[in-house]
Coordinates of C-alpha atoms and ligand atoms in Angstrom, one line a residue:
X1 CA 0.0 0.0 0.0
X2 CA 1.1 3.8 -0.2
X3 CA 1.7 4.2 3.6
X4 CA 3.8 0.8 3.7
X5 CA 5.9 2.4 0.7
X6 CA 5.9 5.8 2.6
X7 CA 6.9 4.0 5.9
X8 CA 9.9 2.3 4.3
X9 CA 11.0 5.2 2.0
X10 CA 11.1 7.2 5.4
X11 CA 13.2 4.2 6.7
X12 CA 15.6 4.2 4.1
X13 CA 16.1 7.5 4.2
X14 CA 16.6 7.7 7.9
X15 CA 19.2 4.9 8.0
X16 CA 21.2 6.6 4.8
X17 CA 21.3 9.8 7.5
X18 CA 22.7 7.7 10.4
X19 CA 24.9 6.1 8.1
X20 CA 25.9 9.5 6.5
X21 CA 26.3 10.9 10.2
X22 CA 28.3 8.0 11.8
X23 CA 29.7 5.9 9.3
X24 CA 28.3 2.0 8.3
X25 CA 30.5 0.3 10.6
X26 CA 28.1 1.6 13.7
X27 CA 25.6 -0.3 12.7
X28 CA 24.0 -3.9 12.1
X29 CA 21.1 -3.5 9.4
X30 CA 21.4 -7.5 8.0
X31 CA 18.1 -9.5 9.4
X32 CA 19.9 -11.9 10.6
X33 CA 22.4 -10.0 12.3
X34 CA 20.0 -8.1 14.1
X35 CA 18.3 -10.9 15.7
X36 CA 20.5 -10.7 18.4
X37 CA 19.9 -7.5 19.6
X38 CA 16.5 -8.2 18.8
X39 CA 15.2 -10.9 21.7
X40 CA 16.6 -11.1 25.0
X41 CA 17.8 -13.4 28.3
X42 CA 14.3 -14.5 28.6
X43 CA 13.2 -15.6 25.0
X44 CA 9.7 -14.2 25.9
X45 CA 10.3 -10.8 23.9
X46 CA 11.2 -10.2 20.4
X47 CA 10.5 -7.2 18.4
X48 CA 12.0 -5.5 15.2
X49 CA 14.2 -2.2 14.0
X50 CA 15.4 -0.3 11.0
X51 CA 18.6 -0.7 12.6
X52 CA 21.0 -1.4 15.6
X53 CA 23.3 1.2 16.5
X54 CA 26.3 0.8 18.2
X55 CA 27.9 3.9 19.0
X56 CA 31.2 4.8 20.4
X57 CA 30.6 8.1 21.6
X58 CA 28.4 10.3 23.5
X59 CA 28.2 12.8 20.2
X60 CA 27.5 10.2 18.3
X61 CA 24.6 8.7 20.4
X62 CA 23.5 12.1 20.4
X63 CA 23.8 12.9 16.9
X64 CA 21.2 9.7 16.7
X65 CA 18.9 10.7 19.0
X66 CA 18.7 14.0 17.3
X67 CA 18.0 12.1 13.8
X68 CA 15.5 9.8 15.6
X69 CA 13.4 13.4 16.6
X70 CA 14.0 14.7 13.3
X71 CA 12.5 11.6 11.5
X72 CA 10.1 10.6 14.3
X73 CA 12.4 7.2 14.5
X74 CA 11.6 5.3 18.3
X75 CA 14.8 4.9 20.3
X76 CA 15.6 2.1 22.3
X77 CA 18.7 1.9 24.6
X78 CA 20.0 -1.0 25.1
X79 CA 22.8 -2.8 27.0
X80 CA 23.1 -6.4 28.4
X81 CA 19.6 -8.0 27.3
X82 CA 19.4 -9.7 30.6
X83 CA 16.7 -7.0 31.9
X84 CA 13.3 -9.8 33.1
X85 CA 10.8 -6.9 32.1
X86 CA 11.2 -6.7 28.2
X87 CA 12.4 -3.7 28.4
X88 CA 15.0 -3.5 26.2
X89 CA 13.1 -5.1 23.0
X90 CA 11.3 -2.7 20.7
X91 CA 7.6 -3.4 21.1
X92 CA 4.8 -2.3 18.2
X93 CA 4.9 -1.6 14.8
X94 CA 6.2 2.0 14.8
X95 CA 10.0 2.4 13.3
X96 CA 12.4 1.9 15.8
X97 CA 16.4 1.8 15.9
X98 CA 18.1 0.3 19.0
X99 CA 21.0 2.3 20.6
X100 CA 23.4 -0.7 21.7
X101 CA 25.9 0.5 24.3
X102 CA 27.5 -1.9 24.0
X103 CA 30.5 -0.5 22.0
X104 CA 30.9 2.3 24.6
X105 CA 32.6 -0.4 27.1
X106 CA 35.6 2.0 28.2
X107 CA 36.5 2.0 32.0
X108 CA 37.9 5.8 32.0
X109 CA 39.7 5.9 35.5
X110 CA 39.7 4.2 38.9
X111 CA 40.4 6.8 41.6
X112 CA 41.5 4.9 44.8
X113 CA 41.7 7.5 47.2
X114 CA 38.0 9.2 46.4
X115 CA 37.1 5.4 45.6
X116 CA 35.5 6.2 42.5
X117 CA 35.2 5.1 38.8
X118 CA 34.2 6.7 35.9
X119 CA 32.9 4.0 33.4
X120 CA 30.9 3.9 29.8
X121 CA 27.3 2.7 30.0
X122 CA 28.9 -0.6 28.5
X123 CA 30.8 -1.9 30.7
X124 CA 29.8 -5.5 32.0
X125 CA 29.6 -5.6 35.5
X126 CA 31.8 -8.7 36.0
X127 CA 34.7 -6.9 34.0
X128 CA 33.9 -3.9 36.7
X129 CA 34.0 -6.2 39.5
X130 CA 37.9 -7.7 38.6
X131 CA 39.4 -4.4 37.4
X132 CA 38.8 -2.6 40.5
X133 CA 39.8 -5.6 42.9
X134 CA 43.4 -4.8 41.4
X135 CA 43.2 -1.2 43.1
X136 CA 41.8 -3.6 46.2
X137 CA 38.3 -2.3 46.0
X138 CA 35.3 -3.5 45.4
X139 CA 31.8 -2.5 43.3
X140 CA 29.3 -4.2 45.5
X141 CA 26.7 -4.6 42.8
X142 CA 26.3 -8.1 42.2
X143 CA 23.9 -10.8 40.9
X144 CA 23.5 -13.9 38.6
X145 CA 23.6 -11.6 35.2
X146 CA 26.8 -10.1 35.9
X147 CA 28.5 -12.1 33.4
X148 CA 26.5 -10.3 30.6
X149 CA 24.7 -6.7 32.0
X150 CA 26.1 -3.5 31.7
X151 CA 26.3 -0.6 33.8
X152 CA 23.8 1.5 31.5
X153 CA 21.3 -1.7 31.7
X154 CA 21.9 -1.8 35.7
X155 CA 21.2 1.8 36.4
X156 CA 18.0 2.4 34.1
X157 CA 16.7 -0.7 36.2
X158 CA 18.2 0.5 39.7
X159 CA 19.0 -3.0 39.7
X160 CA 19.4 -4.7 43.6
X161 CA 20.9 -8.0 43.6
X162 CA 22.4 -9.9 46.5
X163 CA 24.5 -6.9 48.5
X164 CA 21.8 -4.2 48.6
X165 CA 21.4 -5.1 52.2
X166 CA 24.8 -3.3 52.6
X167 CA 25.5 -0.8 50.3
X168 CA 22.0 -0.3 48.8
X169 CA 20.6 -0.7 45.1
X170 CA 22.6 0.7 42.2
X171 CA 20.8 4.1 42.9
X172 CA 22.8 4.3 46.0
X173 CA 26.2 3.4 44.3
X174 CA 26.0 6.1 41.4
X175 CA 27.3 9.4 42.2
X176 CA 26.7 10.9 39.2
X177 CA 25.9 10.0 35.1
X178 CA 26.1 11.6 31.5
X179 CA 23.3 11.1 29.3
X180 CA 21.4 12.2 26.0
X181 CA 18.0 13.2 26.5
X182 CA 15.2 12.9 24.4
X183 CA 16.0 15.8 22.4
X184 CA 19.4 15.1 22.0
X185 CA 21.0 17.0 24.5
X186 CA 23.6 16.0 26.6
X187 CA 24.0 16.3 30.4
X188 CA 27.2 15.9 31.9
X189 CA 26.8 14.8 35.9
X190 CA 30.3 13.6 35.9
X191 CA 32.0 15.7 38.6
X192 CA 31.3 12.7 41.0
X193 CA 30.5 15.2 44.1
X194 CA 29.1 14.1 47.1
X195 CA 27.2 16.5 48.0
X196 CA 25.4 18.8 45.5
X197 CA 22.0 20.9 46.4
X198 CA 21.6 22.6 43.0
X199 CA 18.5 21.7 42.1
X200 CA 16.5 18.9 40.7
X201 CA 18.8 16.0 40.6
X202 CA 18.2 14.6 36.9
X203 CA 20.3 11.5 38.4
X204 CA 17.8 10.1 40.1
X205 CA 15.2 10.8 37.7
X206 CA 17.4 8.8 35.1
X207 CA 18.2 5.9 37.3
X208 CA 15.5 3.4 37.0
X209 CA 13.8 4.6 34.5
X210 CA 13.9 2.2 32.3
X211 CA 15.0 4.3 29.1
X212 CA 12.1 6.4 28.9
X213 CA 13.6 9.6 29.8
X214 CA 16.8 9.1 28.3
X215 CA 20.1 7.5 27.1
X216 CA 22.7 6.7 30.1
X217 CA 26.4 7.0 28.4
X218 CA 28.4 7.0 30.9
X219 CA 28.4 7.4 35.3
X220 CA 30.5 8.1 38.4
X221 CA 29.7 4.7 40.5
X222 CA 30.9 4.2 44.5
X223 CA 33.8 2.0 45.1
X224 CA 34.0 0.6 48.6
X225 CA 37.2 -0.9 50.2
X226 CA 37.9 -4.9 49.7
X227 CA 37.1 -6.7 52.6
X228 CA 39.9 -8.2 54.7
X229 CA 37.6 -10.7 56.5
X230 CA 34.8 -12.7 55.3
X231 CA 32.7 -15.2 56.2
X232 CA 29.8 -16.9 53.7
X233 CA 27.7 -19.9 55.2
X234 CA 24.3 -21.3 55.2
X235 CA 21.3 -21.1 58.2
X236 CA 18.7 -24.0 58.6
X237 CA 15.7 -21.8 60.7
X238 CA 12.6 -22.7 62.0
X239 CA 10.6 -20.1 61.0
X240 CA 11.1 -16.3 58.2
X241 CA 10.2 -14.5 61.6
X242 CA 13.2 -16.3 63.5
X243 CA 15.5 -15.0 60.3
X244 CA 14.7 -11.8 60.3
X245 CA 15.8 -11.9 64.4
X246 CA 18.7 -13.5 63.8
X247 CA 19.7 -11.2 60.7
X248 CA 19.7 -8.4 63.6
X249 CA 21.2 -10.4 66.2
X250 CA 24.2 -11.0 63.7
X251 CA 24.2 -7.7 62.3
X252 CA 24.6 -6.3 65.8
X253 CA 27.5 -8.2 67.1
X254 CA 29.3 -7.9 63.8
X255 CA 28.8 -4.4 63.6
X256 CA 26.8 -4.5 60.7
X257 CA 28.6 -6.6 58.6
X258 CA 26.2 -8.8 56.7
X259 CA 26.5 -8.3 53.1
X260 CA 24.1 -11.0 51.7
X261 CA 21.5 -12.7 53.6
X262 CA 19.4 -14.8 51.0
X263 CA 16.7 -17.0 51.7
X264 CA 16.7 -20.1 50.2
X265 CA 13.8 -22.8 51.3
X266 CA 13.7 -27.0 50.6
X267 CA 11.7 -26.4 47.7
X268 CA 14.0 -23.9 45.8
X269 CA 17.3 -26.4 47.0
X270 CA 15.3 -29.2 45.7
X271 CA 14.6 -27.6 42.6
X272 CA 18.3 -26.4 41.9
X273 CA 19.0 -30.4 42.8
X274 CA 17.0 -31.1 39.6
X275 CA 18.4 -29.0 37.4
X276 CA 22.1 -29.0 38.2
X277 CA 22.4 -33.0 40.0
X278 CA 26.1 -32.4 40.8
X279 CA 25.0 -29.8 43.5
X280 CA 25.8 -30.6 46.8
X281 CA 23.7 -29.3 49.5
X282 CA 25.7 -27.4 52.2
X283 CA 23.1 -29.4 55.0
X284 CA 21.4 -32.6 55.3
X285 CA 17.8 -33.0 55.8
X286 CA 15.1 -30.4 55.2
X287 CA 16.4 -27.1 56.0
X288 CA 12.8 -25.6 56.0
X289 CA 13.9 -21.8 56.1
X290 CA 17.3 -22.0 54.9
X291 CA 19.1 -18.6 54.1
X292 CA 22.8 -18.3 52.4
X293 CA 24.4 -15.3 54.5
X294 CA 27.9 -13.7 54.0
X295 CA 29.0 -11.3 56.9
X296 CA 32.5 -9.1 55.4
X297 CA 34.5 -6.6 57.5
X298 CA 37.4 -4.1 56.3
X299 CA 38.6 -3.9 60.0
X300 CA 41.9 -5.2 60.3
X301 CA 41.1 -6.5 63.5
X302 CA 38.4 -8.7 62.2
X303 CA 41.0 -10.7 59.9
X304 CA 43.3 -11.4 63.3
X305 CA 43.3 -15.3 63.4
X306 CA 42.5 -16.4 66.6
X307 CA 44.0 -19.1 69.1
X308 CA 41.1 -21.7 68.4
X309 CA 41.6 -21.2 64.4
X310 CA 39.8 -19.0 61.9
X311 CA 39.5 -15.2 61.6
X312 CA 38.1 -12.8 64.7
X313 CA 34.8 -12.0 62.7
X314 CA 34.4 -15.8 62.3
X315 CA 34.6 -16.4 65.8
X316 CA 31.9 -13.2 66.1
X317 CA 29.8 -14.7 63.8
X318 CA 30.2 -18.3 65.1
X319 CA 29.7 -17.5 68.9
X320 CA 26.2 -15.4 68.0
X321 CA 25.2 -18.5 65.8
X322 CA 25.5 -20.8 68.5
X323 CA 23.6 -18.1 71.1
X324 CA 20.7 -18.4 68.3
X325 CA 21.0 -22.2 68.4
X326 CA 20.3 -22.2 71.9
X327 CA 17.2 -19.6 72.1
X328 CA 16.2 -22.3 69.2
X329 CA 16.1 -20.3 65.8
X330 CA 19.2 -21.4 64.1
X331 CA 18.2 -25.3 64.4
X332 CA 21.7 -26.2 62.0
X333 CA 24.2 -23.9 60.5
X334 CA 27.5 -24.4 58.3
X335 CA 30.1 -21.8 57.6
X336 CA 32.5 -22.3 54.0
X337 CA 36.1 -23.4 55.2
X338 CA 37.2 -22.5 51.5
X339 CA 37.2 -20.1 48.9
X340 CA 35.8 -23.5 47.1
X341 CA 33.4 -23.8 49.1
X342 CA 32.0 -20.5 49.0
X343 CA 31.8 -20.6 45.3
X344 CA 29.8 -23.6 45.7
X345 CA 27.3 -21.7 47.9
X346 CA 27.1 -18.8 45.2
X347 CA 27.1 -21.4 42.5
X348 CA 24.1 -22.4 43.6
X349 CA 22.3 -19.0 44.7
X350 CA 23.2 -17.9 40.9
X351 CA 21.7 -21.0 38.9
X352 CA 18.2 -20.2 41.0
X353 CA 16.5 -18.5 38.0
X354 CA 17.8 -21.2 35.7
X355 CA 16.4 -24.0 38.3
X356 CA 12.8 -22.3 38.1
X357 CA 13.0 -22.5 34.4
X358 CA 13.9 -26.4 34.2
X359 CA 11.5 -26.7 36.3
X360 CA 8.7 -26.2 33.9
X361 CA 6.7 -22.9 32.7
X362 CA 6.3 -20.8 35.5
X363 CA 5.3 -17.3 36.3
X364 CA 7.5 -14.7 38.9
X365 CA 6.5 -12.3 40.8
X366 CA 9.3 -9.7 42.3
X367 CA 7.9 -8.8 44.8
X368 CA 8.6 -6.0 48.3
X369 CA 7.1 -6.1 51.6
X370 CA 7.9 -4.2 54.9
X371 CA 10.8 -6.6 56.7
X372 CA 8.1 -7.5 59.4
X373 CA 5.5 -8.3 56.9
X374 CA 7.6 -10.8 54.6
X375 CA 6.3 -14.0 56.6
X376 CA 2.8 -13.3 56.7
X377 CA 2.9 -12.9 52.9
X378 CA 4.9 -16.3 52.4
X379 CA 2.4 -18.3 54.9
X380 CA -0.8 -16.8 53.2
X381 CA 0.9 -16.6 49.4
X382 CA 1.7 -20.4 49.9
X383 CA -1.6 -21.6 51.5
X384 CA -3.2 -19.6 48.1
X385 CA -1.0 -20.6 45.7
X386 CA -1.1 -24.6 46.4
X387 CA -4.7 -24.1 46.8
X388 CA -4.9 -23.4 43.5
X389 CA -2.7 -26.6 42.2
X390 CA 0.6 -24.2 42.2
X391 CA 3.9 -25.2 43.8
X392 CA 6.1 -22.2 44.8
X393 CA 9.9 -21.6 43.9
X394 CA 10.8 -18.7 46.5
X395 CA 13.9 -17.2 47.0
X396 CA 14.3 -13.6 48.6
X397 CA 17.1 -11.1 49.5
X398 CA 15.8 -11.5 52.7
X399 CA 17.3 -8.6 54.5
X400 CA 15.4 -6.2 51.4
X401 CA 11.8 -7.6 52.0
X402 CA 12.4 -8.8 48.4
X403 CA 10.9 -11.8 47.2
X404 CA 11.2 -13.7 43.9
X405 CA 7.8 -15.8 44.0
X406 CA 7.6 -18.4 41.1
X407 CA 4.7 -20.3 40.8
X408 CA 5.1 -23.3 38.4
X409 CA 2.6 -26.2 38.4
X410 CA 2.1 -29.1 41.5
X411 CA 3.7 -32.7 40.2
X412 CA 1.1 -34.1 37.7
X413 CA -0.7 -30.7 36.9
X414 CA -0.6 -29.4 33.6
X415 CA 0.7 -25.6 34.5
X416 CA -1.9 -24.3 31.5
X417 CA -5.2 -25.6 33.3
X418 CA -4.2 -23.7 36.4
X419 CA -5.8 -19.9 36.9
X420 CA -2.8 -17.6 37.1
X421 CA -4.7 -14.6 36.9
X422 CA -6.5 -16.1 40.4
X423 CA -3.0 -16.4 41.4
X424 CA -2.6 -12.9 40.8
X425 CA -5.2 -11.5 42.5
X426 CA -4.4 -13.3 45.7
X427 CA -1.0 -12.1 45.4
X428 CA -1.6 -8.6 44.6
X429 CA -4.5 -8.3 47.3
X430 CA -1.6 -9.4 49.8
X431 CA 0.3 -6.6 49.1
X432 CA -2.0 -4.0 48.9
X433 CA -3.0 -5.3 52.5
X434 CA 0.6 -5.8 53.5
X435 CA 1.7 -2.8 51.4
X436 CA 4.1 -3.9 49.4
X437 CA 5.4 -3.2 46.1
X438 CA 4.7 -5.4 43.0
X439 CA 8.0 -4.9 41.5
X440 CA 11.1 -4.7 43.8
X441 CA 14.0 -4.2 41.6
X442 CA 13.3 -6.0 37.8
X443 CA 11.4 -3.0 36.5
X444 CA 8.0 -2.2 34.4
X445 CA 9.4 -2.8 31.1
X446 CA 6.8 -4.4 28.8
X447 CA 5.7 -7.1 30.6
X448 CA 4.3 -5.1 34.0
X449 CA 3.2 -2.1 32.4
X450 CA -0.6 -3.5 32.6
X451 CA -0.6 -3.6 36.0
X452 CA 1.0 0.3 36.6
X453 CA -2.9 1.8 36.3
X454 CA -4.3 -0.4 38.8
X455 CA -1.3 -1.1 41.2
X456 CA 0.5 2.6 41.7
X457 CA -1.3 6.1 43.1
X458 CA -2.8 8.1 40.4
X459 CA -1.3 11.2 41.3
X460 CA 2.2 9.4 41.2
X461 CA 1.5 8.2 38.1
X462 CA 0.1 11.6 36.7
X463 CA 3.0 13.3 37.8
X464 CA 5.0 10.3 35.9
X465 CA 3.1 11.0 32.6
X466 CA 3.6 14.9 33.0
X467 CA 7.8 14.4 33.2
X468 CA 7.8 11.9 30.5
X469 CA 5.5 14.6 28.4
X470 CA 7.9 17.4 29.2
X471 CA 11.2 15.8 28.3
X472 CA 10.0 13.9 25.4
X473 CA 6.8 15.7 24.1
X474 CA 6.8 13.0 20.9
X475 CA 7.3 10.1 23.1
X476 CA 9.8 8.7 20.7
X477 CA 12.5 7.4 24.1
X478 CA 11.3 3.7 24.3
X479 CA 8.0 3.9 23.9
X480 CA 5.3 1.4 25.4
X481 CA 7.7 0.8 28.6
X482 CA 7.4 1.8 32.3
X483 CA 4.6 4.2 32.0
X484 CA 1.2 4.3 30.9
X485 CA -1.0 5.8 29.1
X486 CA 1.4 8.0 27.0
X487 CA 0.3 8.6 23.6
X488 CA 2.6 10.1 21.2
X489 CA 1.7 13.0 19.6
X490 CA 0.0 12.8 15.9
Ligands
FAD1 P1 19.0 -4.4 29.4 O1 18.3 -5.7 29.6 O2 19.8 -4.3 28.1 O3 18.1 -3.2 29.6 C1 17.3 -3.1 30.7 C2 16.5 -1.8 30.6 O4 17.3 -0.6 30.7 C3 15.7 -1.6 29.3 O5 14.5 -0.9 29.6 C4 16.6 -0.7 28.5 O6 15.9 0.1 27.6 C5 17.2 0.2 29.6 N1 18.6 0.6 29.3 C6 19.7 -0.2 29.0 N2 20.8 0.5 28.9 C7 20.4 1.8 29.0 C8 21.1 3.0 29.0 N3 22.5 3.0 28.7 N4 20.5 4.2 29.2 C9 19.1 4.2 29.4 N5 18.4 3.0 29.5 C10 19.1 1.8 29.3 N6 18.1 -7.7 38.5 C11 18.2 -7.3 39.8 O7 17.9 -6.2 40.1 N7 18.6 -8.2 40.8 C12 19.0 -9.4 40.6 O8 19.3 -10.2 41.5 C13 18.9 -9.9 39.3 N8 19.3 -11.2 39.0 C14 19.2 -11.6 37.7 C15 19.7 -12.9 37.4 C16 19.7 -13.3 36.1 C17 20.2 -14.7 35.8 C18 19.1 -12.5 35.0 C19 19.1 -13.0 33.6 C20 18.7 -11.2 35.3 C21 18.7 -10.8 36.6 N9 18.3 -9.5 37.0 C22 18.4 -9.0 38.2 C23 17.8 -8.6 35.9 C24 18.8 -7.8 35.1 O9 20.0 -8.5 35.1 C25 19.0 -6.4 35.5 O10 17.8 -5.7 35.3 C26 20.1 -5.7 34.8 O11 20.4 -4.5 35.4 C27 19.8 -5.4 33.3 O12 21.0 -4.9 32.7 P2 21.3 -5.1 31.1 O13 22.6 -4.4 30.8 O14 21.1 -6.5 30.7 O15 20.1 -4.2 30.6

């Protein structure tokens, strides 16, 4: 028809002025070589675009977002396609190019003594992690995507992981970001200052949102010292109440050094079991509430090796274990004797996501409550959900109130005849009772954004629409994500 010719003569043209602009070698146009960039970790999204562009440079990602205004293109950034939310997959039929950062993967400086680094949007978070444990520092950031997301993916999701109990979510670890905005401008927040009351902070409005208010290039991120003592091990408790306790109980004689305190129940362990059979359990029996824990210190005192063997903050740690075995909520614990063996335990936190999948189709819920509330959700969740011929795959960062619900099906139940959406609306009526969030730290993306309109405060979500509007009055910055009902303008 004429508007299908029309729609692919404005195509062409567009791509000959990002090639004219940047040069063919930024980007992937083949259909087969797109495909990549064009599905992601989960295999549940896939969409389609003129282009993919992978830009060195903030100019030139700017130079693109100005062509994508000009020609009324839809932009999607993009890093490590391990977002859970769809987010990074171009969704509808309007023209779209994806903005890969992967290309801008340069970690510009390591500053030791303001324990800072300046790094591009596409630097995996793994190759992060080992260059700044040669300055002997740490980024805390840290979950089972490492290996493949970036730092541009990881801060448009405020992404959490396993050490936000410490050092907060990704939010908390960036001190300051460069980014194009929707009309092409650039922001540069690099000065990495602490403290900074000069108005709005555009930061924070960038950080988690998902891509719809613009392009992250580069950021500032917190480094915090290596740890000189550490001690990773796994709880058997009788009850999410008693964890919760004892999390405090260790927090306070360690002086506050729990980094990870994961809960891990039989079912999830038993699950893991099935998909990887080589695991070995760190205890025997049915650990009912288990929880993987790590506990790290940067005191040199803590690493003192004491008479009776092991490290001061072991013998902390072990002495306030054994006072919760006796008041009867630790009922077995076990604490890693080798690096070995704390890769094991890690191992085996990491391959949860891939233990729910083998275990058949499922459905996740990421889930927030208030600390105290987390048990009462799990004991009424799982009476609901096996009610309805679900078995639930939990596992939480424990000390965040965050909980990674899977429901898959009961042995011998076809998960397809089950009612998710009655699933749903047990869940959901939990957490408005409980008040807890419906999405802790995987983002809105594609696949939540039904549930924004019923779920979240109309004025929040008003003022939401009324920023979006402002910044990007054609809605052209990844459309059809994160917030609703934004219509483009004709
Ligand atoms: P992408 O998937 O490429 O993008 C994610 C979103 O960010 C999209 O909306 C995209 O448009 C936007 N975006 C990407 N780059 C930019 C940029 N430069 N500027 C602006 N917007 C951009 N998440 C957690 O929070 N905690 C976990 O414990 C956790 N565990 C996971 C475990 C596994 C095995 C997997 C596969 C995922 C896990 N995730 C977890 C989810 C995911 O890894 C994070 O959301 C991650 O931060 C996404 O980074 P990415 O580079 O892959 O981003």
């Amino acid at each position: 028809s004429a508007s299908l010719a029309s729609v692919q003569e404005l195509e062409t043209r567009f791509l000959k002025a990002c090639v004219d602009a940047l040069g063919a070698d930024r980007f992937v146009t083949g259909a087969v070589d797109k495909q990549p960039y064009l599905t992601d970790w989960t295999g549940e999204f896939t969409g389609d675009a003129i282009a993919i562009a992978r830009p060195r440079r903030t100019e030139e990602v700017a130079a693109l977002v100005k062509l994508c205004v000009e020609y009324g293109v839809q932009i999607v950034p993009q890093s490590g396609r391990t977002g859970l939310a769809g987010g990074a997959i171009p969704i509808g039929s309007g023209p779209s190019l994806v903005i890969s950062l992967e290309r801008m993967n340069a970690i510009r400086s390591i500053d030791s003594s303001s324990r800072t680094a300046v790094v591009e949007a596409g630097v995996i978070l793994e190759v992060l992690h080992d260059a700044v444990l040669k300055h002997d520092l740490v980024f805390p950031l840290t979950f089972g995507a490492k290996g493949s997301c970036m730092i541009g993916g990881a801060l448009a999701t405020n992404a959490g992981g396993s050490n936000v109990v410490k050092y907060g979510t990704t939010r908390e670890l960036c001190l300051g970001i460069e980014a194009v905005l929707p009309d092409g401008s650039v922001i540069n927040g690099m000065t990495g200052l602490r403290k900074d009351n000069t108005g709005l902070d555009l930061k924070d409005l960038l950080v988690g949102a998902e891509g719809t208010l613009g392009i992250i290039t580069a950021a500032v991120l917190k480094l915090a010292p290596r740890p000189t003592a550490r001690a990773t091990g796994f709880l058997a408790l009788g009850s999410l109440d008693e964890a919760l306790d004892t999390l405090n109980a260790i927090q306070d004689r360690t002086g506050g050094a729990v980094e990870a305190y994961e809960y891990m129940p039989q079912p999830m362990l038993d699950a893991i079991c099935r998909a990887f059979p080589q695991t070995s359990l760190p205890l025997t029996g049915d650990v009912g509430t288990g929880i993987l824990f790590e506990v790290a210190s940067t005191r040199p005192s803590d690493a003192e090796m004491m008479d009776e063997g092991g490290t001061r903050l072991e013998s902390e740690l072990l002495a306030e274990l054994e006072a919760q075995m006796e008041n009867g909520a630790v009922l077995d614990a076990v604490i890693a004797s080798s690096e070995r063996q704390r890769d094991d335990l890690w191992r085996m936190r990491e391959s949860v996501l891939e233990s729910i999948q083998h275990a058949g189709p499922y459905y996740t819920f990421d889930l927030s409550l208030p600390l105290g509330r987390v048990a009462e959700f799990v004991a009424k969740m799982d009476v609901a959900a096996k009610d309805l011929g679900f078995a639930p795959l939990v596992i939480g960062h424990l000390g965040d109130g965050n909980l990674h619900y899977a429901l898959s099906a009961a042995e011998g139940v076809d998960f397809h005849d089950l009612s998710l959406d009655a699933a749903k609306a047990a869940a959901f009526d939990l957490l408005a009772d409980l008040h807890g969030s419906f999405s802790a730290e995987h983002g809105i993306g594609q696949s939540k954004l039904g549930l924004m309109d019923g779920m979240k405060e109309p004025a929040q979500l008003a003022a939401m629409r009324r920023i979006k509007q402002a910044l990007d009055p054609q809605n052209l910055m990844n459309p059809g994500k994160l917030i609703p009902g934004v219509e483009a303008r004709p």
